[in-house]
Amino acid sequence: SGQVLLEMHYDNQLLKEDIEDSSGLKLLYTSELRQHDVGILLIPHWVDFTHIIPPHADDYRTEAFCNQECFDAFMDEAGEPIHVFADLLHSHLLGRKMKTTFIRDGVETVLAQDDNYDFNLQYIRVLDEEVIIQKGDMIMTECTYSSAHLNQAVYGGPGTENEMCESILFYYPRTNMSYCASHPHPLNILSFAGVEEIDYSFEPPASVWGIPITKPDSMANMTYLDVVESIVWDQDKAQQFSQHLRQGRFVADCGFGGMETFGTSQYRKESDFPRPRVPAAEPADICSTSKGAVGTEPLIMLTFLSFLTYAVLCTL
């Protein structure tokens, strides 16, 4: 017989004493084994200092994608496409809009979308119709933030005051892939401020913030974080930075998981940012929340999934 452990994380910054919680799990079981096991696939921006939200910016956009070469390798192993039936979009306090799309034969299609994202109202979106993702497709996550009220940049991290950009897909049949992530190459980021060369191996160090600058000579005594923190941001500079990143190189990574192998990277390569030949059309209704119906069940394990994602990405 197995065991189920439910771990809850509470945020009570006002130290209220009259709060009661009735959270729990509803477990359903059957004596008839289902045909397929369900899998969860994370499509996140890497959760570290490569994820930068500049201050003084409205509608600042970042993207992450699942590299096609990596995805195809897992599809070959599975021998069949996957059926996506739900999606959880997740960012933190600065998030305003989120979208999951996939590109097939150059045409981008929206899988799930929230143009009124609220950190305090997060849930799994159950799609009206299952979406089949097959070999050759490329999945993307797009996040739009508002930091106009801030005076300092916000970086990717596990805390509420940090940021994330991730799509969590629920699908079947389950494959060995557990995450498929990306982030701008550190030199792509730093070249915006005039950096020409860095001391960076393709197997990144534990923290990118300490990567040393080697060229130009005038910046040779600086680190990654020194350079980023020296940028004077405003709305125009932030939008230029967002465009700059999409023109440069990214690092793509994906891996598999299990009881003993969760978070094991199988693929890490430089990759170009994907550009659809036909971008996805904007929704006719700006209040639209997704391609499918919004699920009625709240996500009890949201905090667990967020920390699980961070743990995976930080242990590679």
Tab-separated table of N, CA, C and O in Angstrom, residues 66-143:
chain	number	residue	atom	x	y	z
A	66	CYS	N	10.028	25.072	-26.072
A	66	CYS	CA	10.524	23.694	-26.025
A	66	CYS	C	11.191	23.403	-27.364
A	66	CYS	O	10.523	23.376	-28.406
A	67	ASN	N	12.503	23.207	-27.332
A	67	ASN	CA	13.259	22.992	-28.563
A	67	ASN	C	12.730	21.771	-29.318
A	67	ASN	O	12.513	20.710	-28.747
A	68	GLN	N	12.528	21.939	-30.629
A	68	GLN	CA	11.926	20.885	-31.443
A	68	GLN	C	12.775	19.621	-31.476
A	68	GLN	O	12.256	18.502	-31.406
A	69	GLU	N	14.078	19.780	-31.571
A	69	GLU	CA	14.962	18.607	-31.635
A	69	GLU	C	14.843	17.758	-30.374
A	69	GLU	O	14.790	16.527	-30.427
A	70	CYS	N	14.786	18.419	-29.238
A	70	CYS	CA	14.651	17.711	-27.975
A	70	CYS	C	13.283	17.043	-27.876
A	70	CYS	O	13.165	15.873	-27.504
A	71	PHE	N	12.233	17.794	-28.208
A	71	PHE	CA	10.876	17.258	-28.134
A	71	PHE	C	10.712	16.055	-29.057
A	71	PHE	O	10.096	15.049	-28.681
A	72	ASP	N	11.273	16.155	-30.267
A	72	ASP	CA	11.134	15.059	-31.222
A	72	ASP	C	11.786	13.774	-30.722
A	72	ASP	O	11.287	12.671	-30.991
A	73	ALA	N	12.899	13.908	-30.001
A	73	ALA	CA	13.568	12.721	-29.474
A	73	ALA	C	12.663	11.961	-28.515
A	73	ALA	O	12.596	10.724	-28.531
A	74	PHE	N	11.932	12.691	-27.681
A	74	PHE	CA	11.009	12.036	-26.761
A	74	PHE	C	9.786	11.493	-27.504
A	74	PHE	O	9.236	10.456	-27.127
A	75	MET	N	9.344	12.180	-28.545
A	75	MET	CA	8.230	11.674	-29.336
A	75	MET	C	8.613	10.389	-30.053
A	75	MET	O	7.800	9.466	-30.175
A	76	ASP	N	9.853	10.306	-30.534
A	76	ASP	CA	10.317	9.071	-31.162
A	76	ASP	C	10.304	7.924	-30.160
A	76	ASP	O	9.925	6.793	-30.485
A	77	GLU	N	10.713	8.226	-28.944
A	77	GLU	CA	10.732	7.203	-27.896
A	77	GLU	C	9.320	6.754	-27.541
A	77	GLU	O	9.064	5.568	-27.337
A	78	ALA	N	8.384	7.714	-27.485
A	78	ALA	CA	7.003	7.375	-27.134
A	78	ALA	C	6.296	6.650	-28.264
A	78	ALA	O	5.430	5.802	-28.025
A	79	GLY	N	6.647	6.986	-29.509
A	79	GLY	CA	6.049	6.306	-30.649
A	79	GLY	C	4.671	6.814	-31.036
A	79	GLY	O	4.035	6.253	-31.933
A	80	GLU	N	4.180	7.882	-30.398
A	80	GLU	CA	2.872	8.444	-30.722
A	80	GLU	C	2.798	9.864	-30.183
A	80	GLU	O	3.549	10.241	-29.279
A	81	PRO	N	1.900	10.682	-30.745
A	81	PRO	CA	1.765	12.060	-30.253
A	81	PRO	C	1.125	12.091	-28.873
A	81	PRO	O	0.618	11.078	-28.374
A	82	ILE	N	1.161	13.270	-28.239
A	82	ILE	CA	0.532	13.434	-26.928
A	82	ILE	C	-0.757	14.236	-27.078
A	82	ILE	O	-0.902	15.048	-27.988
A	83	HIS	N	-1.701	14.005	-26.174
A	83	HIS	CA	-2.985	14.685	-26.166
A	83	HIS	C	-3.027	15.611	-24.952
A	83	HIS	O	-3.077	15.142	-23.810
A	84	VAL	N	-2.991	16.922	-25.175
A	84	VAL	CA	-3.044	17.894	-24.082
A	84	VAL	C	-4.508	18.190	-23.783
A	84	VAL	O	-5.272	18.568	-24.669
A	85	PHE	N	-4.895	18.032	-22.497
A	85	PHE	CA	-6.285	18.278	-22.128
A	85	PHE	C	-6.442	19.407	-21.111
A	85	PHE	O	-7.562	19.844	-20.821
A	86	ALA	N	-5.330	19.908	-20.550
A	86	ALA	CA	-5.419	21.006	-19.584
A	86	ALA	C	-4.087	21.720	-19.512
A	86	ALA	O	-3.045	21.185	-19.901
A	87	ASP	N	-4.118	22.945	-19.005
A	87	ASP	CA	-2.911	23.760	-18.920
A	87	ASP	C	-3.007	24.662	-17.696
A	87	ASP	O	-4.080	25.222	-17.399
A	88	LEU	N	-1.891	24.795	-16.988
A	88	LEU	CA	-1.776	25.751	-15.886
A	88	LEU	C	-0.756	26.808	-16.273
A	88	LEU	O	0.403	26.489	-16.540
A	89	LEU	N	-1.172	28.067	-16.336
A	89	LEU	CA	-0.286	29.188	-16.619
A	89	LEU	C	0.151	29.788	-15.293
A	89	LEU	O	-0.688	30.071	-14.429
A	90	HIS	N	1.471	30.021	-15.147
A	90	HIS	CA	1.958	30.478	-13.845
A	90	HIS	C	3.058	31.515	-13.980
A	90	HIS	O	4.082	31.302	-14.630
A	91	SER	N	2.818	32.688	-13.374
A	91	SER	CA	3.866	33.678	-13.130
A	91	SER	C	3.583	34.253	-11.751
A	91	SER	O	2.745	33.723	-11.015
A	92	HIS	N	4.274	35.338	-11.388
A	92	HIS	CA	4.104	35.894	-10.046
A	92	HIS	C	3.412	37.253	-10.103
A	92	HIS	O	2.576	37.486	-10.970
A	93	LEU	N	3.767	38.165	-9.196
A	93	LEU	CA	2.978	39.375	-8.981
A	93	LEU	C	2.994	40.348	-10.155
A	93	LEU	O	2.062	41.137	-10.319
A	94	LEU	N	4.057	40.330	-10.967
A	94	LEU	CA	4.134	41.268	-12.082
A	94	LEU	C	3.407	40.775	-13.327
A	94	LEU	O	3.227	41.532	-14.277
A	95	GLY	N	2.995	39.515	-13.335
A	95	GLY	CA	2.349	38.940	-14.503
A	95	GLY	C	1.013	39.596	-14.800
A	95	GLY	O	0.198	39.816	-13.902
A	96	ARG	N	0.772	39.920	-16.085
A	96	ARG	CA	-0.487	40.516	-16.513
A	96	ARG	C	-1.182	39.686	-17.597
A	96	ARG	O	-2.404	39.633	-17.647
A	97	LYS	N	-0.388	39.067	-18.464
A	97	LYS	CA	-0.941	38.220	-19.523
A	97	LYS	C	-0.051	36.985	-19.671
A	97	LYS	O	1.160	37.066	-19.459
A	98	MET	N	-0.668	35.864	-20.064
A	98	MET	CA	0.099	34.645	-20.319
A	98	MET	C	-0.538	33.884	-21.475
A	98	MET	O	-1.754	33.965	-21.695
A	99	LYS	N	0.312	33.144	-22.177
A	99	LYS	CA	-0.194	32.418	-23.344
A	99	LYS	C	0.687	31.211	-23.624
A	99	LYS	O	1.906	31.282	-23.520
A	100	THR	N	0.054	30.096	-23.974
A	100	THR	CA	0.756	28.903	-24.450
A	100	THR	C	0.354	28.675	-25.892
A	100	THR	O	-0.842	28.651	-26.208
A	101	THR	N	1.329	28.530	-26.772
A	101	THR	CA	1.057	28.261	-28.182
A	101	THR	C	1.920	27.104	-28.660
A	101	THR	O	2.840	26.668	-27.966
A	102	PHE	N	1.614	26.612	-29.837
A	102	PHE	CA	2.513	25.664	-30.493
A	102	PHE	C	2.586	26.000	-31.975
A	102	PHE	O	1.633	26.532	-32.555
A	103	ILE	N	3.749	25.749	-32.556
A	103	ILE	CA	4.010	26.048	-33.962
A	103	ILE	C	4.082	24.736	-34.733
A	103	ILE	O	4.844	23.825	-34.370
A	104	ARG	N	3.290	24.640	-35.776
A	104	ARG	CA	3.305	23.459	-36.659
A	104	ARG	C	3.355	23.932	-38.106
A	104	ARG	O	2.501	24.704	-38.547
A	105	ASP	N	4.363	23.486	-38.815
A	105	ASP	CA	4.540	23.870	-40.222
A	105	ASP	C	4.533	25.396	-40.381
A	105	ASP	O	3.983	25.938	-41.343
A	106	GLY	N	5.129	26.091	-39.404
A	106	GLY	CA	5.257	27.540	-39.485
A	106	GLY	C	4.055	28.312	-39.011
A	106	GLY	O	4.099	29.543	-38.962
A	107	VAL	N	2.973	27.619	-38.652
A	107	VAL	CA	1.740	28.285	-38.230
A	107	VAL	C	1.599	28.156	-36.711
A	107	VAL	O	1.649	27.048	-36.170
A	108	GLU	N	1.423	29.287	-36.040
A	108	GLU	CA	1.288	29.295	-34.586
A	108	GLU	C	-0.182	29.228	-34.187
A	108	GLU	O	-1.020	29.953	-34.719
A	109	THR	N	-0.489	28.341	-33.213
A	109	THR	CA	-1.855	28.150	-32.729
A	109	THR	C	-1.885	28.316	-31.216
A	109	THR	O	-1.014	27.796	-30.520
A	110	VAL	N	-2.892	29.035	-30.717
A	110	VAL	CA	-3.031	29.233	-29.275
A	110	VAL	C	-3.609	27.982	-28.633
A	110	VAL	O	-4.630	27.457	-29.079
A	111	LEU	N	-2.938	27.529	-27.580
A	111	LEU	CA	-3.436	26.391	-26.806
A	111	LEU	C	-4.216	26.888	-25.587
A	111	LEU	O	-5.294	26.395	-25.272
A	112	ALA	N	-3.670	27.859	-24.865
A	112	ALA	CA	-4.353	28.469	-23.720
A	112	ALA	C	-3.884	29.911	-23.596
A	112	ALA	O	-2.741	30.224	-23.916
A	113	GLN	N	-4.764	30.780	-23.109
A	113	GLN	CA	-4.434	32.200	-23.050
A	113	GLN	C	-5.194	32.863	-21.914
A	113	GLN	O	-6.368	32.568	-21.670
A	114	ASP	N	-4.512	33.762	-21.204
A	114	ASP	CA	-5.140	34.557	-20.140
A	114	ASP	C	-4.667	35.993	-20.281
A	114	ASP	O	-3.506	36.296	-20.007
A	115	ASP	N	-5.547	36.870	-20.729
A	115	ASP	CA	-5.202	38.280	-20.918
A	115	ASP	C	-5.509	39.112	-19.680
A	115	ASP	O	-5.377	40.341	-19.710
A	116	ASN	N	-5.934	38.451	-18.594
A	116	ASN	CA	-6.221	39.140	-17.333
A	116	ASN	C	-5.641	38.323	-16.189
A	116	ASN	O	-6.328	38.012	-15.217
A	117	TYR	N	-4.380	38.004	-16.290
A	117	TYR	CA	-3.759	37.114	-15.309
A	117	TYR	C	-3.754	37.748	-13.923
A	117	TYR	O	-3.455	38.936	-13.759
A	118	ASP	N	-4.092	36.935	-12.926
A	118	ASP	CA	-4.118	37.371	-11.538
A	118	ASP	C	-3.405	36.324	-10.694
A	118	ASP	O	-3.838	35.171	-10.629
A	119	PHE	N	-2.317	36.714	-10.054
A	119	PHE	CA	-1.536	35.779	-9.234
A	119	PHE	C	-2.391	35.142	-8.147
A	119	PHE	O	-2.144	33.999	-7.747
A	120	ASN	N	-3.404	35.855	-7.672
A	120	ASN	CA	-4.246	35.355	-6.593
A	120	ASN	C	-5.423	34.515	-7.088
A	120	ASN	O	-6.241	34.070	-6.273
A	121	LEU	N	-5.512	34.311	-8.380
A	121	LEU	CA	-6.591	33.510	-8.946
A	121	LEU	C	-6.001	32.600	-10.026
A	121	LEU	O	-6.107	32.857	-11.216
A	122	GLN	N	-5.380	31.532	-9.584
A	122	GLN	CA	-4.718	30.603	-10.497
A	122	GLN	C	-5.443	29.268	-10.470
A	122	GLN	O	-5.851	28.791	-9.415
A	123	TYR	N	-5.574	28.670	-11.634
A	123	TYR	CA	-6.316	27.419	-11.736
A	123	TYR	C	-5.878	26.668	-12.991
A	123	TYR	O	-5.253	27.224	-13.899
A	124	ILE	N	-6.240	25.419	-13.029
A	124	ILE	CA	-5.988	24.608	-14.218
A	124	ILE	C	-7.092	24.885	-15.237
A	124	ILE	O	-8.271	24.833	-14.910
A	125	ARG	N	-6.707	25.179	-16.453
A	125	ARG	CA	-7.665	25.369	-17.530
A	125	ARG	C	-7.875	24.053	-18.247
A	125	ARG	O	-6.960	23.521	-18.864
A	126	VAL	N	-9.095	23.534	-18.160
A	126	VAL	CA	-9.440	22.308	-18.873
A	126	VAL	C	-9.943	22.707	-20.255
A	126	VAL	O	-10.917	23.465	-20.378
A	127	LEU	N	-9.300	22.225	-21.298
A	127	LEU	CA	-9.626	22.643	-22.655
A	127	LEU	C	-10.949	22.035	-23.109
A	127	LEU	O	-11.279	20.897	-22.755
A	128	ASP	N	-11.700	22.782	-23.908
A	128	ASP	CA	-12.940	22.247	-24.487
A	128	ASP	C	-12.649	21.039	-25.357
A	128	ASP	O	-13.416	20.071	-25.367
A	129	GLU	N	-11.553	21.114	-26.083
A	129	GLU	CA	-11.145	20.014	-26.950
A	129	GLU	C	-9.678	19.710	-26.712
A	129	GLU	O	-8.865	20.615	-26.550
A	130	GLU	N	-9.343	18.440	-26.689
A	130	GLU	CA	-7.946	18.051	-26.535
A	130	GLU	C	-7.140	18.545	-27.733
A	130	GLU	O	-7.628	18.594	-28.857
A	131	VAL	N	-5.907	18.943	-27.468
A	131	VAL	CA	-4.996	19.398	-28.522
A	131	VAL	C	-3.905	18.358	-28.690
A	131	VAL	O	-3.228	17.993	-27.721
A	132	ILE	N	-3.743	17.864	-29.889
A	132	ILE	CA	-2.716	16.860	-30.177
A	132	ILE	C	-1.415	17.558	-30.548
A	132	ILE	O	-1.386	18.378	-31.470
A	133	ILE	N	-0.361	17.254	-29.801
A	133	ILE	CA	0.976	17.779	-30.095
A	133	ILE	C	1.802	16.625	-30.632
A	133	ILE	O	1.901	15.565	-30.000
A	134	GLN	N	2.409	16.823	-31.780
A	134	GLN	CA	3.092	15.728	-32.458
A	134	GLN	C	4.534	16.098	-32.791
A	134	GLN	O	4.967	17.235	-32.588
A	135	LYS	N	5.250	15.110	-33.265
A	135	LYS	CA	6.638	15.316	-33.668
A	135	LYS	C	6.716	16.435	-34.698
A	135	LYS	O	5.907	16.494	-35.622
A	136	GLY	N	7.679	17.334	-34.522
A	136	GLY	CA	7.825	18.479	-35.415
A	136	GLY	C	7.219	19.744	-34.879
A	136	GLY	O	7.509	20.833	-35.384
A	137	ASP	N	6.372	19.638	-33.839
A	137	ASP	CA	5.779	20.825	-33.230
A	137	ASP	C	6.760	21.482	-32.265
A	137	ASP	O	7.658	20.832	-31.738
A	138	MET	N	6.558	22.761	-32.021
A	138	MET	CA	7.356	23.491	-31.046
A	138	MET	C	6.412	24.247	-30.118
A	138	MET	O	5.601	25.046	-30.562
A	139	ILE	N	6.511	23.975	-28.807
A	139	ILE	CA	5.624	24.582	-27.809
A	139	ILE	C	6.290	25.822	-27.230
A	139	ILE	O	7.489	25.823	-26.942
A	140	MET	N	5.494	26.886	-27.024
A	140	MET	CA	6.026	28.147	-26.524
A	140	MET	C	5.179	28.662	-25.366
A	140	MET	O	3.969	28.442	-25.315
A	141	THR	N	5.832	29.353	-24.436
A	141	THR	CA	5.164	30.039	-23.334
A	141	THR	C	5.514	31.521	-23.412
A	141	THR	O	6.686	31.869	-23.539
A	142	GLU	N	4.506	32.375	-23.352
A	142	GLU	CA	4.715	33.821	-23.430
A	142	GLU	C	4.120	34.493	-22.197
A	142	GLU	O	2.979	34.200	-21.818
A	143	CYS	N	4.886	35.389	-21.574
A	143	CYS	CA	4.429	36.112	-20.390
A	143	CYS	C	4.600	37.611	-20.603
A	143	CYS	O	5.627	38.051	-21.122
